[in-house]
Structures are given as structure tokens and as C-alpha cells.
Tab-separated table of C-alpha atoms in Angstrom:
chain	number	residue	atom	x	y	z
A	1	MET	CA	0.033	0.173	0.163
A	2	ALA	CA	1.243	3.224	-0.996
A	3	ARG	CA	0.715	7.045	0.369
A	4	VAL	CA	-0.584	8.783	-2.615
A	5	LEU	CA	-1.438	12.441	-2.777
A	6	LEU	CA	-4.322	13.316	-5.197
A	7	THR	CA	-4.779	16.941	-6.766
A	8	GLY	CA	-8.200	17.586	-8.407
A	9	ALA	CA	-10.051	15.253	-6.547
A	10	THR	CA	-13.211	16.854	-7.153
A	11	GLY	CA	-13.305	17.072	-10.717
A	12	LEU	CA	-14.850	14.445	-12.987
A	13	ILE	CA	-11.849	12.600	-12.849
A	14	GLY	CA	-10.798	12.885	-9.363
A	15	ARG	CA	-14.082	12.047	-8.221
A	16	ALA	CA	-13.511	8.594	-10.137
A	17	THR	CA	-9.777	8.223	-9.112
A	18	VAL	CA	-10.546	8.309	-5.654
A	19	PRO	CA	-12.045	5.193	-5.144
A	20	ALA	CA	-10.389	3.414	-8.026
A	21	LEU	CA	-7.246	4.286	-5.915
A	22	THR	CA	-8.542	3.074	-2.732
A	23	GLN	CA	-9.827	0.099	-4.388
A	24	ALA	CA	-6.157	-0.616	-5.380
A	25	GLY	CA	-5.304	-0.805	-1.594
A	26	HIS	CA	-3.491	3.035	-1.533
A	27	GLU	CA	-4.187	5.484	1.381
A	28	VAL	CA	-5.334	8.574	-0.700
A	29	VAL	CA	-4.848	11.958	0.874
A	30	THR	CA	-6.466	14.716	-1.003
A	31	LEU	CA	-5.172	18.023	-1.823
A	32	GLY	CA	-6.733	21.429	-2.971
A	33	ARG	CA	-8.757	24.395	-2.547
A	34	ASN	CA	-11.829	22.658	-1.927
A	35	PRO	CA	-12.881	22.876	1.674
A	36	THR	CA	-13.456	18.875	1.826
A	37	SER	CA	-10.231	18.189	0.681
A	38	ASP	CA	-7.842	16.037	3.567
A	39	ILE	CA	-5.429	19.044	3.179
A	40	PRO	CA	-6.852	22.245	2.042
A	41	CYS	CA	-4.162	24.032	-0.127
A	42	ASP	CA	-4.178	26.535	-3.290
A	43	LEU	CA	-1.897	24.882	-5.430
A	44	LEU	CA	-1.119	28.489	-7.138
A	45	ASP	CA	0.424	29.510	-4.187
A	46	PRO	CA	4.142	28.135	-3.970
A	47	SER	CA	4.519	28.461	-0.382
A	48	ALA	CA	1.352	27.037	0.450
A	49	THR	CA	2.270	23.782	-1.815
A	50	THR	CA	5.469	23.688	0.004
A	51	ALA	CA	3.975	23.444	3.261
A	52	ALA	CA	1.142	20.908	2.199
A	53	LEU	CA	3.782	18.459	1.015
A	54	GLU	CA	6.247	18.774	3.822
A	55	THR	CA	3.092	17.609	5.889
A	56	THR	CA	1.809	14.695	3.584
A	57	ARG	CA	5.196	13.308	2.629
A	58	ALA	CA	3.369	10.902	0.471
A	59	SER	CA	5.605	8.324	-1.568
A	60	HIS	CA	3.096	8.620	-4.628
A	61	LEU	CA	1.367	11.495	-6.303
A	62	VAL	CA	-1.430	11.796	-9.152
A	63	HIS	CA	-1.916	15.161	-10.384
A	64	LEU	CA	-5.026	16.198	-11.877
A	65	ALA	CA	-5.765	19.794	-11.145
A	66	TRP	CA	-5.681	22.210	-13.857
A	67	HIS	CA	-7.822	24.953	-15.041
A	68	ASP	CA	-10.896	23.486	-16.641
A	69	GLY	CA	-13.394	25.851	-17.242
A	70	PRO	CA	-15.667	24.788	-19.800
A	71	ARG	CA	-15.849	28.098	-21.548
A	72	ASN	CA	-12.663	29.109	-21.718
A	73	ARG	CA	-10.360	25.747	-21.020
A	74	TRP	CA	-8.472	26.505	-24.570
A	75	ASP	CA	-7.113	29.989	-24.211
A	76	SER	CA	-7.455	31.044	-20.711
A	77	PRO	CA	-3.918	32.667	-19.093
A	78	ALA	CA	-4.808	30.341	-16.563
A	79	ASN	CA	-2.942	27.624	-18.411
A	80	LEU	CA	0.403	29.599	-17.869
A	81	ASP	CA	-0.417	29.565	-13.709
A	82	TRP	CA	-0.897	25.694	-13.747
A	83	MET	CA	2.449	25.072	-16.050
A	84	ALA	CA	4.133	27.011	-13.149
A	85	ALA	CA	2.233	25.462	-10.233
A	86	THR	CA	2.850	21.779	-11.631
A	87	LEU	CA	6.632	22.158	-11.941
A	88	HIS	CA	6.793	23.708	-8.277
A	89	LEU	CA	4.581	20.744	-7.023
A	90	VAL	CA	6.397	18.128	-8.710
A	91	ARG	CA	10.026	19.608	-7.592
A	92	GLU	CA	8.844	20.264	-4.276
A	93	PHE	CA	7.186	16.318	-4.026
A	94	ALA	CA	10.736	15.062	-5.194
A	95	ARG	CA	12.509	16.926	-2.842
A	96	THR	CA	10.213	16.161	0.374
A	97	GLY	CA	10.819	12.267	-0.537
A	98	GLY	CA	8.063	11.498	-3.216
A	99	ARG	CA	9.163	8.601	-5.618
A	100	ARG	CA	6.450	8.056	-8.162
A	101	VAL	CA	3.931	10.570	-10.242
A	102	VAL	CA	1.478	10.058	-12.721
A	103	CYS	CA	0.335	13.865	-13.972
A	104	ALA	CA	-2.364	14.416	-16.423
A	105	GLY	CA	-1.580	15.498	-19.939
A	106	SER	CA	-4.014	15.939	-22.652
A	107	CYS	CA	-4.442	14.571	-26.541
A	108	ALA	CA	-4.486	18.325	-27.120
A	109	GLU	CA	-0.759	18.384	-26.990
A	110	TYR	CA	-0.814	16.498	-30.559
A	111	ASP	CA	-0.707	17.886	-34.393
A	112	TRP	CA	-4.058	17.113	-34.881
A	113	SER	CA	-3.565	16.789	-38.899
A	114	VAL	CA	-2.597	13.252	-38.026
A	115	PRO	CA	-5.511	11.115	-37.245
A	116	ASP	CA	-3.824	8.077	-35.516
A	117	LEU	CA	-1.853	9.453	-32.481
A	118	THR	CA	1.030	7.453	-31.163
A	119	GLU	CA	3.118	8.928	-28.452
A	120	ALA	CA	6.003	9.146	-31.026
A	121	THR	CA	3.447	11.513	-33.256
A	122	PRO	CA	4.866	15.323	-33.225
A	123	LEU	CA	3.465	17.934	-30.564
A	124	ARG	CA	1.845	20.844	-32.441
A	125	PRO	CA	-1.148	21.986	-30.005
A	126	ARG	CA	-3.655	24.392	-31.588
A	127	THR	CA	-4.606	26.061	-27.951
A	128	LEU	CA	-2.609	27.542	-25.158
A	129	TYR	CA	-3.962	24.632	-23.335
A	130	GLY	CA	-2.443	22.249	-25.240
A	131	ALA	CA	1.015	23.863	-25.288
A	132	ALA	CA	1.057	24.517	-21.328
A	133	LYS	CA	0.171	20.803	-21.118
A	134	ALA	CA	3.105	19.802	-23.665
A	135	ALA	CA	5.682	22.162	-22.413
A	136	THR	CA	4.969	20.920	-18.616
A	137	GLY	CA	4.983	17.115	-19.832
A	138	LEU	CA	8.364	17.471	-22.148
A	139	ALA	CA	10.195	19.156	-18.746
A	140	LEU	CA	8.910	16.711	-16.352
A	141	SER	CA	9.371	13.786	-18.201
A	142	ALA	CA	13.364	15.082	-19.109
A	143	GLY	CA	13.793	16.277	-15.356
A	144	GLN	CA	12.683	13.094	-13.934
A	145	ASP	CA	15.885	11.511	-13.421
A	146	ALA	CA	17.790	14.641	-12.022
A	147	LEU	CA	14.900	15.040	-9.721
A	148	GLY	CA	14.769	11.354	-8.614
A	149	LEU	CA	11.433	10.452	-9.621
A	150	SER	CA	9.761	8.152	-11.714
A	151	LEU	CA	7.238	10.177	-13.725
A	152	ALA	CA	4.468	9.346	-16.151
A	153	TRP	CA	2.900	11.969	-18.249
A	154	ALA	CA	-0.917	10.528	-18.965
A	155	ARG	CA	-2.167	11.965	-22.622
A	156	ILE	CA	-5.802	11.813	-21.682
A	157	PHE	CA	-8.113	11.576	-24.919
A	158	PHE	CA	-12.067	12.042	-24.509
A	159	VAL	CA	-13.701	11.426	-21.302
A	160	TYR	CA	-17.209	11.085	-20.146
A	161	GLY	CA	-19.055	10.471	-16.767
A	162	PRO	CA	-21.563	11.353	-14.563
A	163	ASP	CA	-22.317	14.960	-13.458
A	164	GLU	CA	-20.425	16.594	-15.948
A	165	PRO	CA	-20.668	20.607	-15.896
A	166	PRO	CA	-22.341	22.849	-18.486
A	167	GLY	CA	-20.345	23.259	-21.945
A	168	ARG	CA	-18.854	19.397	-22.259
A	169	LEU	CA	-21.271	17.170	-24.698
A	170	PHE	CA	-22.429	14.654	-22.608
A	171	GLY	CA	-23.357	16.415	-19.710
A	172	ASP	CA	-25.216	19.070	-22.149
A	173	LEU	CA	-26.971	16.380	-24.018
A	174	ILE	CA	-28.024	14.791	-20.728
A	175	SER	CA	-29.374	17.628	-19.287
A	176	ASN	CA	-31.399	18.660	-22.270
A	177	LEU	CA	-32.852	15.448	-22.931
A	178	LYS	CA	-33.975	15.458	-19.580
A	179	ILE	CA	-36.354	18.235	-19.734
A	180	GLY	CA	-37.462	17.451	-23.216
A	181	GLU	CA	-35.529	20.293	-24.919
A	182	PRO	CA	-34.050	19.329	-28.757
A	183	VAL	CA	-30.752	19.126	-28.897
A	184	ASP	CA	-28.632	21.023	-32.032
A	185	CYS	CA	-25.595	19.217	-33.013
A	186	THR	CA	-23.006	18.918	-35.896
A	187	ASP	CA	-23.193	16.136	-38.297
A	188	GLY	CA	-21.384	14.078	-35.783
A	189	ARG	CA	-19.046	12.291	-38.171
A	190	GLN	CA	-15.807	13.031	-36.982
A	191	GLU	CA	-14.410	10.310	-34.982
A	192	ARG	CA	-13.098	10.061	-31.344
A	193	ASP	CA	-12.154	7.555	-28.998
A	194	PHE	CA	-14.103	8.095	-25.910
A	195	LEU	CA	-13.419	6.487	-22.641
A	196	HIS	CA	-15.762	6.044	-19.408
A	197	VAL	CA	-14.505	7.922	-16.298
A	198	ASP	CA	-14.290	4.861	-14.414
A	199	ASP	CA	-12.085	2.869	-16.992
A	200	LEU	CA	-9.935	6.219	-17.026
A	201	ALA	CA	-9.402	6.041	-13.484
A	202	ARG	CA	-8.702	2.604	-12.997
A	203	ALA	CA	-5.977	2.851	-15.972
A	204	LEU	CA	-4.002	5.780	-13.608
A	205	ALA	CA	-4.198	3.741	-10.781
A	206	LEU	CA	-2.605	0.876	-12.777
A	207	LEU	CA	0.033	3.161	-14.398
A	208	LEU	CA	0.831	4.730	-10.893
A	209	GLU	CA	2.069	0.979	-9.872
A	210	THR	CA	4.026	0.596	-13.007
A	211	ASN	CA	7.492	1.758	-13.822
A	212	VAL	CA	6.273	3.157	-17.162
A	213	THR	CA	7.574	6.477	-17.772
A	214	GLY	CA	7.274	9.481	-20.093
A	215	ALA	CA	4.228	10.136	-22.359
A	216	ILE	CA	1.434	7.703	-22.554
A	217	ASN	CA	-1.755	7.746	-24.497
A	218	ILE	CA	-5.027	6.842	-21.942
A	219	ALA	CA	-7.735	5.848	-24.340
A	220	SER	CA	-10.176	3.013	-25.273
A	221	GLY	CA	-8.295	2.245	-28.169
A	222	THR	CA	-11.554	2.140	-29.878
A	223	THR	CA	-12.800	4.872	-32.465
A	224	VAL	CA	-16.458	5.659	-32.784
A	225	PRO	CA	-18.007	8.765	-34.787
A	226	VAL	CA	-19.346	11.276	-32.289
A	227	ARG	CA	-22.879	10.811	-33.421
A	228	GLN	CA	-22.534	7.560	-32.287
A	229	LEU	CA	-22.279	8.612	-28.524
A	230	ILE	CA	-25.190	11.169	-28.989
A	231	GLU	CA	-27.742	8.859	-30.673
A	232	GLU	CA	-26.815	6.070	-27.959
A	233	VAL	CA	-27.467	8.633	-25.316
A	234	ALA	CA	-30.731	9.550	-26.900
A	235	ASN	CA	-31.989	6.298	-27.514
A	236	GLN	CA	-31.275	5.287	-24.070
A	237	MET	CA	-33.193	8.185	-22.730
A	238	HIS	CA	-36.268	7.540	-25.165
A	239	HIS	CA	-35.773	10.699	-27.044
A	240	PRO	CA	-33.839	10.103	-30.464
A	241	ASP	CA	-36.461	12.470	-31.749
A	242	LEU	CA	-34.971	15.415	-30.025
A	243	ILE	CA	-31.589	14.984	-31.649
A	244	ARG	CA	-31.042	17.496	-34.614
A	245	LEU	CA	-27.554	15.983	-35.995
A	246	GLY	CA	-26.414	18.661	-38.533
A	247	ALA	CA	-28.160	21.944	-37.162
A	248	ILE	CA	-24.308	23.440	-36.179
A	249	SER	CA	-21.973	23.536	-38.482
A	250	ARG	CA	-18.602	21.618	-37.467
A	251	ALA	CA	-15.600	24.099	-36.820
A	252	ALA	CA	-13.560	24.770	-39.995
A	253	ASN	CA	-10.649	23.252	-38.207
A	254	ASP	CA	-12.385	20.194	-36.336
A	255	PRO	CA	-10.382	17.006	-37.319
A	256	ASP	CA	-12.005	14.565	-39.101
A	257	ARG	CA	-10.588	12.049	-37.123
A	258	LEU	CA	-8.652	11.430	-33.727
A	259	ALA	CA	-7.686	7.947	-32.639
A	260	ALA	CA	-5.234	6.859	-30.240
A	261	ASP	CA	-2.875	4.325	-30.129
A	262	VAL	CA	-2.949	2.328	-26.581
A	263	THR	CA	-0.052	-0.063	-27.353
A	264	ARG	CA	1.857	0.769	-24.221
A	265	LEU	CA	-1.257	1.290	-21.995
A	266	ARG	CA	-2.366	-2.378	-22.730
A	267	ASN	CA	1.349	-4.110	-23.161
A	268	GLU	CA	2.953	-2.209	-20.318
A	269	ALA	CA	0.249	-1.139	-18.001
A	270	GLY	CA	-2.064	-4.436	-18.616
A	271	PHE	CA	-5.154	-2.114	-19.308
A	272	THR	CA	-8.493	-2.972	-20.961
A	273	PRO	CA	-11.488	-0.929	-20.521
A	274	GLN	CA	-14.458	-2.172	-18.951
A	275	HIS	CA	-16.971	-0.401	-20.814
A	276	ASP	CA	-18.104	-0.004	-24.305
A	277	ILE	CA	-20.030	3.234	-25.750
A	278	VAL	CA	-23.200	0.914	-24.859
A	279	SER	CA	-22.755	0.035	-21.303
A	280	GLY	CA	-20.918	2.947	-20.496
A	281	VAL	CA	-23.837	5.129	-21.172
A	282	ALA	CA	-26.427	2.914	-19.742
A	283	ASP	CA	-23.952	3.277	-16.065
A	284	ILE	CA	-23.997	6.730	-16.196
A	285	LEU	CA	-27.687	7.077	-17.053
A	286	CYS	CA	-28.263	4.582	-13.993
A	287	THR	CA	-25.673	6.986	-11.681
A	288	GLU	CA	-27.571	10.147	-12.993
A	289	GLY	CA	-31.183	9.323	-11.936
A	290	PRO	CA	-34.764	8.387	-13.994
A	291	ARG	CA	-34.628	8.664	-17.339
A	292	VAL	CA	-37.581	10.705	-18.927
């Protein structure tokens, strides 16, 4: 059993990661601004972060916290603040005796003109969010030996789960259909790799226990049209009539296909997802309450 320090525990991914780590036998200590955290701390305050790490003395770290405003996550200057905060957090974690780190990166780091993405695909982010994640991941992966750490940079693809905030596809779909409102969508023909948040949390817990280092894709390994997810939600909620595919034009730079190569995740971390789209949607709708 390891003592695991977890940031971002109240977010979509973090809420699923707490039980995944606990079920794996670890002691979980949450760190963040939320008053329910085991150790309340503003990670954007370097001195507060240092003091919290001095208190915790954890051997393992799963770092999920980042600016995640659904309306401005891609271009907010706060991404630069979180880049600096993450570098400080990991350095101080190493100084206080930490040994193993898993940090949340993003598929937004990649060159999205490439449809099939491996860890060796060039990094050419289109957004400030992607650039800040990419720069942080490159620096920490290169610096882990100097810091005396083992560090995995988890490039997460498209996650879905219960109680998503406004501005995310899955959450907006469910909230509109629950009240019988029509949902305007693009044609939904763009292909993406969707992963249920519980599967993602399990992947992170498995990764923490390995010696895998550097960048690693975190995804299901199965790419489907976005419209398949939309239609599955609508069908299970008995409202396919409310979906208006093609009512919204796709952005000019919206990639036709973003597929994840998960060879490393499967072979080196031993991960296979438990959910497909059908079972994943059913699980979340059951969690969120009665369907209309």
C-alpha cells in the first residue's frame, strides 16, 4: 500500500480516481482548494504547496488539477499559472521524498492533422491549453532523473462521466434531454476515442503501480463517430426525436478523426476498458437518476 497524494479530487476524473486508488489498496490524501480536501491548499500559491507537501510526505502523486473552465479552458492565461504550479508541485514532491508521479496530460498536445496518434506523433498544439500541457510534460519527463523520480505523463483523450459541468457534450446532452429540450448538434461524423471515467481512473491507478515513464496515451483504443455517442444517449433516454444532427456547422479546423494508439497502455500497464459506449452510457444514466 502506498500513500498517494491526489490533486483535482473533486473534478470529473478525480471523483472516480479516489475510489479506484482506494480499491487498489492505497491510502489516498486529497490536496486542493475545496474545503472537503484532506489538506486544503491553493496549488497556485507556491509557499502553501511546499508547506502541504512537507506535512504529507507521500511516496506517490497523482496530479489531475488544472484550469478546467468549460467555456475558456482552451485559451485562458490561467493555463500558464497551472504550468508553473505543476512544475513547482513536482519539484517539491521530489524534494520531500516522493518517488512516483502520474500527471494528467492531454491529447490536445498532439498535431491534430495526424489522424492516428501514437506517443511518437509530433506535438503541435492548436491552443494555449495544449501548449501548456505539452511544455510541462516535456520538461517533467526530461527532468525526472535529475529529480530522482519516476514519472508518467498520461495523455488523456475524450472522457465522459456522470455530473459533467455545462459546456461538455455528454453533460449538455443529458441535461437537455431530461427536460425534453431539442439538442442541436453538428453532423457528428468526426471520429473520437471515448473512455468512461471509471475506466480512466482504473487506468491511472494501474499506471501508478508500474515503472512506465514518459508520455503514454490513455484511451479506449476504439474510435467511433461522435454521432454514435449522441444517438446512444438519446436512444437510452427515449428521445431520439430531440436530436438535430447537422443543425450546427462543424468548425473549419475540427479534425475528422482522432484515434489513440494504446499499445503502451495495454502492454506495459495491463489496461483494458470494461465499458463500451452502450454499457458506459447505461452506467452513467443509472448513476444520474431516472430517464425521461
